[in-house]
JSON list of C-alpha atoms in Angstrom, two decimals:
[
{"chain": "A", "resi": 30, "resn": "UNK", "atom": "CA", "xyz": [-6.51, -5.14, -18.67]},
{"chain": "A", "resi": 31, "resn": "UNK", "atom": "CA", "xyz": [-10.12, -6.26, -18.42]},
{"chain": "A", "resi": 32, "resn": "UNK", "atom": "CA", "xyz": [-10.85, -7.05, -14.98]},
{"chain": "A", "resi": 33, "resn": "UNK", "atom": "CA", "xyz": [-11.65, -10.75, -13.76]},
{"chain": "A", "resi": 34, "resn": "UNK", "atom": "CA", "xyz": [-15.18, -11.65, -13.55]},
{"chain": "A", "resi": 35, "resn": "UNK", "atom": "CA", "xyz": [-15.73, -13.59, -10.51]},
{"chain": "A", "resi": 36, "resn": "UNK", "atom": "CA", "xyz": [-18.72, -15.91, -10.76]},
{"chain": "A", "resi": 37, "resn": "UNK", "atom": "CA", "xyz": [-21.66, -16.36, -8.08]},
{"chain": "A", "resi": 38, "resn": "UNK", "atom": "CA", "xyz": [-19.71, -19.64, -6.85]},
{"chain": "A", "resi": 39, "resn": "UNK", "atom": "CA", "xyz": [-16.74, -17.91, -6.70]},
{"chain": "A", "resi": 40, "resn": "UNK", "atom": "CA", "xyz": [-18.44, -15.02, -4.76]},
{"chain": "A", "resi": 41, "resn": "UNK", "atom": "CA", "xyz": [-19.68, -17.50, -1.88]},
{"chain": "A", "resi": 42, "resn": "UNK", "atom": "CA", "xyz": [-15.71, -18.97, -1.53]},
{"chain": "A", "resi": 43, "resn": "UNK", "atom": "CA", "xyz": [-14.34, -15.45, -1.10]},
{"chain": "A", "resi": 44, "resn": "UNK", "atom": "CA", "xyz": [-17.21, -14.35, 1.08]},
{"chain": "A", "resi": 45, "resn": "UNK", "atom": "CA", "xyz": [-16.63, -17.23, 3.54]},
{"chain": "A", "resi": 46, "resn": "UNK", "atom": "CA", "xyz": [-12.74, -16.83, 3.47]},
{"chain": "A", "resi": 47, "resn": "UNK", "atom": "CA", "xyz": [-12.68, -12.82, 4.32]},
{"chain": "A", "resi": 48, "resn": "UNK", "atom": "CA", "xyz": [-15.55, -13.77, 7.28]},
{"chain": "A", "resi": 49, "resn": "UNK", "atom": "CA", "xyz": [-12.89, -16.02, 8.61]},
{"chain": "A", "resi": 50, "resn": "UNK", "atom": "CA", "xyz": [-9.54, -14.28, 8.18]},
{"chain": "A", "resi": 51, "resn": "UNK", "atom": "CA", "xyz": [-10.54, -10.81, 8.50]},
{"chain": "A", "resi": 52, "resn": "UNK", "atom": "CA", "xyz": [-10.56, -10.75, 12.16]},
{"chain": "A", "resi": 53, "resn": "UNK", "atom": "CA", "xyz": [-7.52, -12.96, 12.15]},
{"chain": "A", "resi": 54, "resn": "UNK", "atom": "CA", "xyz": [-5.65, -10.91, 10.27]},
{"chain": "A", "resi": 55, "resn": "UNK", "atom": "CA", "xyz": [-5.27, -7.62, 11.73]},
{"chain": "A", "resi": 56, "resn": "UNK", "atom": "CA", "xyz": [-2.93, -8.01, 14.41]},
{"chain": "A", "resi": 57, "resn": "UNK", "atom": "CA", "xyz": [-1.34, -5.18, 17.09]},
{"chain": "A", "resi": 58, "resn": "UNK", "atom": "CA", "xyz": [2.27, -4.61, 16.68]},
{"chain": "A", "resi": 59, "resn": "UNK", "atom": "CA", "xyz": [2.44, -1.13, 18.75]},
{"chain": "A", "resi": 60, "resn": "UNK", "atom": "CA", "xyz": [1.85, 0.20, 15.27]},
{"chain": "A", "resi": 61, "resn": "UNK", "atom": "CA", "xyz": [-1.41, 0.67, 12.65]},
{"chain": "A", "resi": 62, "resn": "UNK", "atom": "CA", "xyz": [-3.56, -1.98, 12.66]},
{"chain": "A", "resi": 63, "resn": "UNK", "atom": "CA", "xyz": [-4.38, -2.30, 8.82]},
{"chain": "A", "resi": 64, "resn": "UNK", "atom": "CA", "xyz": [-7.52, -4.28, 7.81]},
{"chain": "A", "resi": 65, "resn": "UNK", "atom": "CA", "xyz": [-7.33, -5.75, 3.96]},
{"chain": "A", "resi": 66, "resn": "UNK", "atom": "CA", "xyz": [-10.79, -6.14, 2.67]},
{"chain": "A", "resi": 67, "resn": "UNK", "atom": "CA", "xyz": [-12.77, -7.57, 0.05]},
{"chain": "A", "resi": 68, "resn": "UNK", "atom": "CA", "xyz": [-16.56, -6.87, -0.62]},
{"chain": "A", "resi": 69, "resn": "UNK", "atom": "CA", "xyz": [-18.25, -7.22, -3.86]},
{"chain": "A", "resi": 70, "resn": "UNK", "atom": "CA", "xyz": [-19.99, -4.29, -4.14]},
{"chain": "A", "resi": 71, "resn": "UNK", "atom": "CA", "xyz": [-22.02, -1.65, -1.94]},
{"chain": "A", "resi": 72, "resn": "UNK", "atom": "CA", "xyz": [-24.87, -3.37, -1.40]},
{"chain": "A", "resi": 73, "resn": "UNK", "atom": "CA", "xyz": [-22.82, -5.40, 0.72]},
{"chain": "A", "resi": 74, "resn": "UNK", "atom": "CA", "xyz": [-21.25, -3.13, 3.23]},
{"chain": "A", "resi": 75, "resn": "UNK", "atom": "CA", "xyz": [-23.32, -3.68, 5.91]},
{"chain": "A", "resi": 76, "resn": "UNK", "atom": "CA", "xyz": [-21.51, -7.04, 6.40]},
{"chain": "A", "resi": 77, "resn": "UNK", "atom": "CA", "xyz": [-17.92, -5.22, 5.97]},
{"chain": "A", "resi": 78, "resn": "UNK", "atom": "CA", "xyz": [-18.95, -2.99, 8.41]},
{"chain": "A", "resi": 79, "resn": "UNK", "atom": "CA", "xyz": [-19.97, -6.22, 10.83]},
{"chain": "A", "resi": 80, "resn": "UNK", "atom": "CA", "xyz": [-16.50, -7.76, 10.82]},
{"chain": "A", "resi": 81, "resn": "UNK", "atom": "CA", "xyz": [-14.59, -4.46, 11.06]},
{"chain": "A", "resi": 82, "resn": "UNK", "atom": "CA", "xyz": [-16.48, -3.97, 14.35]},
{"chain": "A", "resi": 83, "resn": "UNK", "atom": "CA", "xyz": [-15.58, -7.13, 15.31]},
{"chain": "A", "resi": 84, "resn": "UNK", "atom": "CA", "xyz": [-12.31, -7.26, 14.52]},
{"chain": "A", "resi": 85, "resn": "UNK", "atom": "CA", "xyz": [-12.33, -3.72, 16.53]},
{"chain": "A", "resi": 86, "resn": "UNK", "atom": "CA", "xyz": [-12.68, -5.35, 20.00]},
{"chain": "A", "resi": 87, "resn": "UNK", "atom": "CA", "xyz": [-8.69, -6.57, 19.51]},
{"chain": "A", "resi": 88, "resn": "UNK", "atom": "CA", "xyz": [-6.92, -3.80, 18.26]},
{"chain": "A", "resi": 89, "resn": "UNK", "atom": "CA", "xyz": [-6.57, 0.34, 19.11]},
{"chain": "A", "resi": 90, "resn": "UNK", "atom": "CA", "xyz": [-8.33, 2.69, 17.27]},
{"chain": "A", "resi": 91, "resn": "UNK", "atom": "CA", "xyz": [-7.94, 3.26, 14.00]},
{"chain": "A", "resi": 92, "resn": "UNK", "atom": "CA", "xyz": [-8.03, 0.74, 11.64]},
{"chain": "A", "resi": 93, "resn": "UNK", "atom": "CA", "xyz": [-6.78, 1.65, 8.10]},
{"chain": "A", "resi": 94, "resn": "UNK", "atom": "CA", "xyz": [-9.07, -0.01, 5.82]},
{"chain": "A", "resi": 95, "resn": "UNK", "atom": "CA", "xyz": [-7.31, -1.25, 2.66]},
{"chain": "A", "resi": 96, "resn": "UNK", "atom": "CA", "xyz": [-8.44, -2.85, -0.72]},
{"chain": "A", "resi": 97, "resn": "UNK", "atom": "CA", "xyz": [-12.11, -1.31, -1.11]},
{"chain": "A", "resi": 98, "resn": "UNK", "atom": "CA", "xyz": [-13.12, 0.27, -4.23]},
{"chain": "A", "resi": 99, "resn": "UNK", "atom": "CA", "xyz": [-14.56, 4.24, -3.91]},
{"chain": "A", "resi": 100, "resn": "UNK", "atom": "CA", "xyz": [-18.32, 3.18, -4.51]},
{"chain": "A", "resi": 101, "resn": "UNK", "atom": "CA", "xyz": [-18.09, 0.62, -1.78]},
{"chain": "A", "resi": 102, "resn": "UNK", "atom": "CA", "xyz": [-16.50, 2.95, 0.64]},
{"chain": "A", "resi": 103, "resn": "UNK", "atom": "CA", "xyz": [-18.81, 6.14, -0.29]},
{"chain": "A", "resi": 104, "resn": "UNK", "atom": "CA", "xyz": [-22.06, 3.28, 0.68]},
{"chain": "A", "resi": 105, "resn": "UNK", "atom": "CA", "xyz": [-19.66, 2.55, 4.51]},
{"chain": "A", "resi": 106, "resn": "UNK", "atom": "CA", "xyz": [-20.05, 6.60, 5.19]},
{"chain": "A", "resi": 107, "resn": "UNK", "atom": "CA", "xyz": [-23.71, 7.26, 3.79]},
{"chain": "A", "resi": 108, "resn": "UNK", "atom": "CA", "xyz": [-25.22, 4.36, 6.10]},
{"chain": "A", "resi": 109, "resn": "UNK", "atom": "CA", "xyz": [-24.00, 7.23, 8.21]},
{"chain": "A", "resi": 110, "resn": "UNK", "atom": "CA", "xyz": [-26.87, 10.04, 8.23]},
{"chain": "A", "resi": 111, "resn": "UNK", "atom": "CA", "xyz": [-24.60, 12.28, 10.33]},
{"chain": "A", "resi": 112, "resn": "UNK", "atom": "CA", "xyz": [-21.04, 12.57, 8.32]},
{"chain": "A", "resi": 113, "resn": "UNK", "atom": "CA", "xyz": [-19.81, 14.38, 11.58]},
{"chain": "A", "resi": 114, "resn": "UNK", "atom": "CA", "xyz": [-20.32, 11.06, 13.78]},
{"chain": "A", "resi": 115, "resn": "UNK", "atom": "CA", "xyz": [-19.38, 8.86, 11.06]},
{"chain": "A", "resi": 116, "resn": "UNK", "atom": "CA", "xyz": [-16.48, 6.55, 12.25]},
{"chain": "A", "resi": 117, "resn": "UNK", "atom": "CA", "xyz": [-15.18, 5.98, 8.72]},
{"chain": "A", "resi": 118, "resn": "UNK", "atom": "CA", "xyz": [-13.01, 8.81, 7.42]},
{"chain": "A", "resi": 119, "resn": "UNK", "atom": "CA", "xyz": [-12.34, 8.25, 3.84]},
{"chain": "A", "resi": 120, "resn": "UNK", "atom": "CA", "xyz": [-8.80, 9.84, 2.45]},
{"chain": "A", "resi": 121, "resn": "UNK", "atom": "CA", "xyz": [-9.11, 13.23, 0.25]},
{"chain": "A", "resi": 122, "resn": "UNK", "atom": "CA", "xyz": [-8.09, 11.49, -2.92]},
{"chain": "A", "resi": 123, "resn": "UNK", "atom": "CA", "xyz": [-8.95, 7.96, -4.50]},
{"chain": "A", "resi": 124, "resn": "UNK", "atom": "CA", "xyz": [-6.15, 5.61, -5.76]},
{"chain": "A", "resi": 125, "resn": "UNK", "atom": "CA", "xyz": [-5.33, 3.77, -8.96]},
{"chain": "A", "resi": 126, "resn": "UNK", "atom": "CA", "xyz": [-4.28, 0.76, -8.85]},
{"chain": "A", "resi": 127, "resn": "UNK", "atom": "CA", "xyz": [-1.80, -0.72, -11.61]},
{"chain": "A", "resi": 128, "resn": "UNK", "atom": "CA", "xyz": [0.00, -3.96, -11.62]},
{"chain": "A", "resi": 129, "resn": "UNK", "atom": "CA", "xyz": [3.11, -5.01, -13.60]},
{"chain": "A", "resi": 130, "resn": "UNK", "atom": "CA", "xyz": [2.41, -8.30, -15.85]},
{"chain": "A", "resi": 131, "resn": "UNK", "atom": "CA", "xyz": [5.81, -10.74, -15.17]},
{"chain": "A", "resi": 132, "resn": "UNK", "atom": "CA", "xyz": [6.42, -10.89, -18.83]},
{"chain": "A", "resi": 133, "resn": "UNK", "atom": "CA", "xyz": [7.50, -6.61, -18.16]},
{"chain": "A", "resi": 134, "resn": "UNK", "atom": "CA", "xyz": [9.58, -7.25, -15.19]},
{"chain": "A", "resi": 135, "resn": "UNK", "atom": "CA", "xyz": [13.18, -7.11, -16.74]},
{"chain": "A", "resi": 136, "resn": "UNK", "atom": "CA", "xyz": [16.75, -7.02, -14.79]},
{"chain": "A", "resi": 137, "resn": "UNK", "atom": "CA", "xyz": [17.44, -3.78, -14.69]},
{"chain": "A", "resi": 138, "resn": "UNK", "atom": "CA", "xyz": [21.25, -2.54, -15.38]},
{"chain": "A", "resi": 139, "resn": "UNK", "atom": "CA", "xyz": [23.27, -1.39, -11.97]},
{"chain": "A", "resi": 140, "resn": "UNK", "atom": "CA", "xyz": [24.80, 1.89, -12.84]},
{"chain": "A", "resi": 141, "resn": "UNK", "atom": "CA", "xyz": [28.53, 1.83, -12.33]},
{"chain": "A", "resi": 142, "resn": "UNK", "atom": "CA", "xyz": [29.79, 3.56, -8.86]},
{"chain": "A", "resi": 143, "resn": "UNK", "atom": "CA", "xyz": [26.25, 2.03, -7.27]},
{"chain": "A", "resi": 144, "resn": "UNK", "atom": "CA", "xyz": [25.51, -0.80, -5.43]},
{"chain": "A", "resi": 145, "resn": "UNK", "atom": "CA", "xyz": [22.30, -3.05, -4.21]},
{"chain": "A", "resi": 146, "resn": "UNK", "atom": "CA", "xyz": [21.32, -3.88, -0.91]},
{"chain": "A", "resi": 147, "resn": "UNK", "atom": "CA", "xyz": [18.35, -4.02, 1.35]},
{"chain": "A", "resi": 148, "resn": "UNK", "atom": "CA", "xyz": [16.39, -1.74, 3.98]},
{"chain": "A", "resi": 149, "resn": "UNK", "atom": "CA", "xyz": [17.65, -1.78, 7.72]},
{"chain": "A", "resi": 150, "resn": "UNK", "atom": "CA", "xyz": [17.96, -0.22, 10.89]},
{"chain": "A", "resi": 151, "resn": "UNK", "atom": "CA", "xyz": [20.35, 2.59, 9.37]},
{"chain": "A", "resi": 152, "resn": "UNK", "atom": "CA", "xyz": [17.69, 3.91, 6.81]},
{"chain": "A", "resi": 153, "resn": "UNK", "atom": "CA", "xyz": [14.52, 4.12, 9.07]},
{"chain": "A", "resi": 154, "resn": "UNK", "atom": "CA", "xyz": [15.42, 8.06, 9.45]},
{"chain": "A", "resi": 155, "resn": "UNK", "atom": "CA", "xyz": [16.01, 9.00, 5.89]},
{"chain": "A", "resi": 156, "resn": "UNK", "atom": "CA", "xyz": [13.20, 6.97, 4.71]},
{"chain": "A", "resi": 157, "resn": "UNK", "atom": "CA", "xyz": [11.16, 8.26, 7.21]},
{"chain": "A", "resi": 158, "resn": "UNK", "atom": "CA", "xyz": [11.74, 12.30, 6.79]},
{"chain": "A", "resi": 159, "resn": "UNK", "atom": "CA", "xyz": [11.29, 11.07, 2.65]},
{"chain": "A", "resi": 160, "resn": "UNK", "atom": "CA", "xyz": [7.78, 9.80, 3.19]},
{"chain": "A", "resi": 161, "resn": "UNK", "atom": "CA", "xyz": [4.66, 12.32, 2.90]},
{"chain": "A", "resi": 162, "resn": "UNK", "atom": "CA", "xyz": [2.47, 10.52, 5.20]},
{"chain": "A", "resi": 163, "resn": "UNK", "atom": "CA", "xyz": [4.97, 10.13, 7.91]},
{"chain": "A", "resi": 164, "resn": "UNK", "atom": "CA", "xyz": [3.38, 13.19, 9.98]},
{"chain": "A", "resi": 165, "resn": "UNK", "atom": "CA", "xyz": [0.14, 12.13, 9.59]},
{"chain": "A", "resi": 166, "resn": "UNK", "atom": "CA", "xyz": [0.91, 8.13, 10.60]},
{"chain": "A", "resi": 167, "resn": "UNK", "atom": "CA", "xyz": [3.03, 9.72, 13.48]},
{"chain": "A", "resi": 168, "resn": "UNK", "atom": "CA", "xyz": [-0.04, 10.48, 15.09]},
{"chain": "A", "resi": 169, "resn": "UNK", "atom": "CA", "xyz": [-1.90, 7.16, 15.76]},
{"chain": "A", "resi": 170, "resn": "UNK", "atom": "CA", "xyz": [1.83, 5.32, 15.91]},
{"chain": "A", "resi": 171, "resn": "UNK", "atom": "CA", "xyz": [5.46, 5.05, 16.19]},
{"chain": "A", "resi": 172, "resn": "UNK", "atom": "CA", "xyz": [6.75, 5.61, 12.93]},
{"chain": "A", "resi": 173, "resn": "UNK", "atom": "CA", "xyz": [10.21, 3.94, 13.78]},
{"chain": "A", "resi": 174, "resn": "UNK", "atom": "CA", "xyz": [8.26, 1.03, 14.84]},
{"chain": "A", "resi": 175, "resn": "UNK", "atom": "CA", "xyz": [6.02, 0.85, 11.74]},
{"chain": "A", "resi": 176, "resn": "UNK", "atom": "CA", "xyz": [9.20, 1.22, 9.32]},
{"chain": "A", "resi": 177, "resn": "UNK", "atom": "CA", "xyz": [11.37, -1.71, 11.53]},
{"chain": "A", "resi": 178, "resn": "UNK", "atom": "CA", "xyz": [8.27, -4.14, 10.88]},
{"chain": "A", "resi": 179, "resn": "UNK", "atom": "CA", "xyz": [8.09, -3.17, 7.08]},
{"chain": "A", "resi": 180, "resn": "UNK", "atom": "CA", "xyz": [11.67, -3.38, 6.62]},
{"chain": "A", "resi": 181, "resn": "UNK", "atom": "CA", "xyz": [11.70, -6.91, 8.73]},
{"chain": "A", "resi": 182, "resn": "UNK", "atom": "CA", "xyz": [8.46, -8.55, 7.48]},
{"chain": "A", "resi": 183, "resn": "UNK", "atom": "CA", "xyz": [8.21, -7.52, 3.48]},
{"chain": "A", "resi": 184, "resn": "UNK", "atom": "CA", "xyz": [10.14, -6.98, 0.32]},
{"chain": "A", "resi": 185, "resn": "UNK", "atom": "CA", "xyz": [12.52, -4.12, -0.02]},
{"chain": "A", "resi": 186, "resn": "UNK", "atom": "CA", "xyz": [15.29, -2.73, -2.19]},
{"chain": "A", "resi": 187, "resn": "UNK", "atom": "CA", "xyz": [17.74, 0.25, -2.04]},
{"chain": "A", "resi": 188, "resn": "UNK", "atom": "CA", "xyz": [20.74, 1.79, -4.02]},
{"chain": "A", "resi": 189, "resn": "UNK", "atom": "CA", "xyz": [23.56, 2.75, -2.23]},
{"chain": "A", "resi": 190, "resn": "UNK", "atom": "CA", "xyz": [26.77, 4.09, -3.28]},
{"chain": "A", "resi": 191, "resn": "UNK", "atom": "CA", "xyz": [29.74, 2.44, -2.97]},
{"chain": "A", "resi": 192, "resn": "UNK", "atom": "CA", "xyz": [30.74, 3.35, 0.13]},
{"chain": "A", "resi": 193, "resn": "UNK", "atom": "CA", "xyz": [27.03, 2.81, 1.80]},
{"chain": "A", "resi": 194, "resn": "UNK", "atom": "CA", "xyz": [24.98, 6.18, 1.32]},
{"chain": "A", "resi": 195, "resn": "UNK", "atom": "CA", "xyz": [21.50, 5.29, 0.01]},
{"chain": "A", "resi": 196, "resn": "UNK", "atom": "CA", "xyz": [20.00, 7.31, -3.22]},
{"chain": "A", "resi": 197, "resn": "UNK", "atom": "CA", "xyz": [16.95, 5.28, -3.89]},
{"chain": "A", "resi": 198, "resn": "UNK", "atom": "CA", "xyz": [14.77, 2.97, -2.25]},
{"chain": "A", "resi": 199, "resn": "UNK", "atom": "CA", "xyz": [11.20, 1.43, -2.27]},
{"chain": "A", "resi": 200, "resn": "UNK", "atom": "CA", "xyz": [9.52, -1.72, -0.19]},
{"chain": "A", "resi": 201, "resn": "UNK", "atom": "CA", "xyz": [6.61, -3.12, -0.15]},
{"chain": "A", "resi": 202, "resn": "UNK", "atom": "CA", "xyz": [3.88, -2.50, 2.61]},
{"chain": "A", "resi": 203, "resn": "UNK", "atom": "CA", "xyz": [1.91, -4.51, 4.34]},
{"chain": "A", "resi": 204, "resn": "UNK", "atom": "CA", "xyz": [-0.93, -4.86, 2.60]},
{"chain": "A", "resi": 205, "resn": "UNK", "atom": "CA", "xyz": [1.22, -6.04, -0.34]},
{"chain": "A", "resi": 206, "resn": "UNK", "atom": "CA", "xyz": [1.39, -2.89, -2.85]},
{"chain": "A", "resi": 207, "resn": "UNK", "atom": "CA", "xyz": [5.06, -1.15, -3.40]},
{"chain": "A", "resi": 208, "resn": "UNK", "atom": "CA", "xyz": [5.69, 2.10, -3.08]},
{"chain": "A", "resi": 209, "resn": "UNK", "atom": "CA", "xyz": [7.32, 4.63, -0.50]},
{"chain": "A", "resi": 210, "resn": "UNK", "atom": "CA", "xyz": [10.08, 5.32, -3.70]},
{"chain": "A", "resi": 211, "resn": "UNK", "atom": "CA", "xyz": [11.91, 8.09, -2.97]},
{"chain": "A", "resi": 212, "resn": "UNK", "atom": "CA", "xyz": [15.57, 9.17, -5.15]},
{"chain": "A", "resi": 213, "resn": "UNK", "atom": "CA", "xyz": [17.60, 11.74, -3.09]},
{"chain": "A", "resi": 214, "resn": "UNK", "atom": "CA", "xyz": [17.53, 14.77, -5.13]},
{"chain": "A", "resi": 215, "resn": "UNK", "atom": "CA", "xyz": [20.95, 15.56, -6.19]},
{"chain": "A", "resi": 216, "resn": "UNK", "atom": "CA", "xyz": [20.94, 11.51, -7.31]},
{"chain": "A", "resi": 217, "resn": "UNK", "atom": "CA", "xyz": [18.02, 12.53, -9.70]},
{"chain": "A", "resi": 218, "resn": "UNK", "atom": "CA", "xyz": [18.01, 12.33, -13.45]},
{"chain": "A", "resi": 219, "resn": "UNK", "atom": "CA", "xyz": [20.05, 9.26, -13.49]},
{"chain": "A", "resi": 220, "resn": "UNK", "atom": "CA", "xyz": [17.41, 6.36, -14.00]},
{"chain": "A", "resi": 221, "resn": "UNK", "atom": "CA", "xyz": [17.41, 5.30, -10.61]},
{"chain": "A", "resi": 222, "resn": "UNK", "atom": "CA", "xyz": [13.86, 5.52, -9.61]},
{"chain": "A", "resi": 223, "resn": "UNK", "atom": "CA", "xyz": [13.32, 2.99, -12.71]},
{"chain": "A", "resi": 224, "resn": "UNK", "atom": "CA", "xyz": [16.36, 0.73, -11.50]},
{"chain": "A", "resi": 225, "resn": "UNK", "atom": "CA", "xyz": [14.99, 0.41, -8.03]},
{"chain": "A", "resi": 226, "resn": "UNK", "atom": "CA", "xyz": [11.65, -0.38, -9.07]},
{"chain": "A", "resi": 227, "resn": "UNK", "atom": "CA", "xyz": [12.50, -2.83, -11.63]},
{"chain": "A", "resi": 228, "resn": "UNK", "atom": "CA", "xyz": [15.50, -4.18, -9.22]},
{"chain": "A", "resi": 229, "resn": "UNK", "atom": "CA", "xyz": [12.50, -4.44, -6.65]},
{"chain": "A", "resi": 230, "resn": "UNK", "atom": "CA", "xyz": [9.99, -6.34, -8.95]},
{"chain": "A", "resi": 231, "resn": "UNK", "atom": "CA", "xyz": [12.40, -8.58, -9.92]},
{"chain": "A", "resi": 232, "resn": "UNK", "atom": "CA", "xyz": [13.13, -9.50, -6.91]},
{"chain": "A", "resi": 233, "resn": "UNK", "atom": "CA", "xyz": [9.36, -9.87, -5.78]},
{"chain": "A", "resi": 234, "resn": "UNK", "atom": "CA", "xyz": [8.73, -11.77, -9.53]},
{"chain": "A", "resi": 235, "resn": "UNK", "atom": "CA", "xyz": [11.37, -14.03, -8.25]},
{"chain": "A", "resi": 236, "resn": "UNK", "atom": "CA", "xyz": [9.06, -14.87, -4.70]},
{"chain": "A", "resi": 237, "resn": "UNK", "atom": "CA", "xyz": [6.17, -15.66, -7.10]},
{"chain": "A", "resi": 238, "resn": "UNK", "atom": "CA", "xyz": [4.36, -12.14, -5.58]},
{"chain": "A", "resi": 239, "resn": "UNK", "atom": "CA", "xyz": [1.80, -10.20, -7.60]},
{"chain": "A", "resi": 240, "resn": "UNK", "atom": "CA", "xyz": [3.37, -6.70, -7.95]},
{"chain": "A", "resi": 241, "resn": "UNK", "atom": "CA", "xyz": [1.15, -3.95, -7.91]},
{"chain": "A", "resi": 242, "resn": "UNK", "atom": "CA", "xyz": [0.99, -0.25, -7.40]},
{"chain": "A", "resi": 243, "resn": "UNK", "atom": "CA", "xyz": [-1.33, 2.30, -5.86]},
{"chain": "A", "resi": 244, "resn": "UNK", "atom": "CA", "xyz": [-0.97, 6.16, -7.05]},
{"chain": "A", "resi": 245, "resn": "UNK", "atom": "CA", "xyz": [-2.70, 9.12, -5.94]},
{"chain": "A", "resi": 246, "resn": "UNK", "atom": "CA", "xyz": [-5.45, 9.83, -8.87]},
{"chain": "A", "resi": 247, "resn": "UNK", "atom": "CA", "xyz": [-4.01, 13.15, -8.95]},
{"chain": "A", "resi": 248, "resn": "UNK", "atom": "CA", "xyz": [0.13, 12.42, -9.09]},
{"chain": "A", "resi": 249, "resn": "UNK", "atom": "CA", "xyz": [0.49, 12.83, -12.62]},
{"chain": "A", "resi": 250, "resn": "UNK", "atom": "CA", "xyz": [4.23, 12.20, -12.69]},
{"chain": "A", "resi": 251, "resn": "UNK", "atom": "CA", "xyz": [3.45, 9.11, -10.88]},
{"chain": "A", "resi": 252, "resn": "UNK", "atom": "CA", "xyz": [1.15, 7.39, -13.26]},
{"chain": "A", "resi": 253, "resn": "UNK", "atom": "CA", "xyz": [3.43, 8.56, -15.80]},
{"chain": "A", "resi": 254, "resn": "UNK", "atom": "CA", "xyz": [6.24, 6.95, -13.98]},
{"chain": "A", "resi": 255, "resn": "UNK", "atom": "CA", "xyz": [4.47, 3.34, -13.48]},
{"chain": "A", "resi": 256, "resn": "UNK", "atom": "CA", "xyz": [2.95, 3.54, -17.47]},
{"chain": "A", "resi": 257, "resn": "UNK", "atom": "CA", "xyz": [6.59, 4.15, -18.61]},
{"chain": "A", "resi": 258, "resn": "UNK", "atom": "CA", "xyz": [8.17, 1.10, -16.74]},
{"chain": "A", "resi": 259, "resn": "UNK", "atom": "CA", "xyz": [5.58, -1.46, -17.61]},
{"chain": "A", "resi": 260, "resn": "UNK", "atom": "CA", "xyz": [2.67, -0.83, -15.07]},
{"chain": "A", "resi": 261, "resn": "UNK", "atom": "CA", "xyz": [-0.89, -1.51, -16.26]},
{"chain": "A", "resi": 262, "resn": "UNK", "atom": "CA", "xyz": [-3.75, 0.00, -14.43]},
{"chain": "A", "resi": 263, "resn": "UNK", "atom": "CA", "xyz": [-6.24, -2.39, -13.53]},
{"chain": "A", "resi": 264, "resn": "UNK", "atom": "CA", "xyz": [-9.90, -1.03, -14.30]},
{"chain": "A", "resi": 265, "resn": "UNK", "atom": "CA", "xyz": [-11.02, 0.08, -10.53]},
{"chain": "A", "resi": 266, "resn": "UNK", "atom": "CA", "xyz": [-10.22, 2.38, -8.51]},
{"chain": "A", "resi": 267, "resn": "UNK", "atom": "CA", "xyz": [-9.63, 2.45, -4.52]},
{"chain": "A", "resi": 268, "resn": "UNK", "atom": "CA", "xyz": [-10.40, 4.50, -1.67]},
{"chain": "A", "resi": 269, "resn": "UNK", "atom": "CA", "xyz": [-8.42, 4.30, 1.70]},
{"chain": "A", "resi": 270, "resn": "UNK", "atom": "CA", "xyz": [-10.57, 4.79, 4.70]},
{"chain": "A", "resi": 271, "resn": "UNK", "atom": "CA", "xyz": [-9.95, 4.80, 8.47]},
{"chain": "A", "resi": 272, "resn": "UNK", "atom": "CA", "xyz": [-12.35, 3.81, 10.86]},
{"chain": "A", "resi": 273, "resn": "UNK", "atom": "CA", "xyz": [-12.16, 5.16, 14.17]},
{"chain": "A", "resi": 274, "resn": "UNK", "atom": "CA", "xyz": [-14.15, 3.52, 16.94]}
]
């Protein structure tokens, strides 16, 4: 898919919207504050830095900076001569961005013996235990509270057995991407991963949402899975970054 070329006039509008919205979009819910950030290129990182510093006055450290391309994050880090004292700590892996066009969303067939539900309080423990980043996130906030926030405010989907045992799930995260896909080991090889992914996509598509996913660049299984299920890679990579202050 060709990247959308933004015209100069659109830059001015987007930049003004970012200046107005970014400090207000970072909320402290007793969980990890996230800044979903737009920056039109490495040459503008000083403005991004200033906005993040402004936002940091009202929330606890750290802020998870999401949505910037790899070259922007590299430029942000390079503002500091001493990397050890740099408050911006990029993730070790870049992520590739995939989008699922509405035309590629098709209603899945739920296999016999299973039913569709949403994630809720009783799912907190299995979701937390299955996610590879839970231990990292627990350094900064309560994962239980973080999951409750997501379950209450974003689109989720769970496949359960008829007696209510959760076997596969996926959810929309606070920065908009779908993720945290998991299928319980003994229920794999039944295409439940594809079923839950497409069922969540159908739900989000009906809500008028853009469907996209971020996949670590070294995750070959994840990349193949999304491409097999109709996702198309966008022409840029992102780098997640912690901002400590």
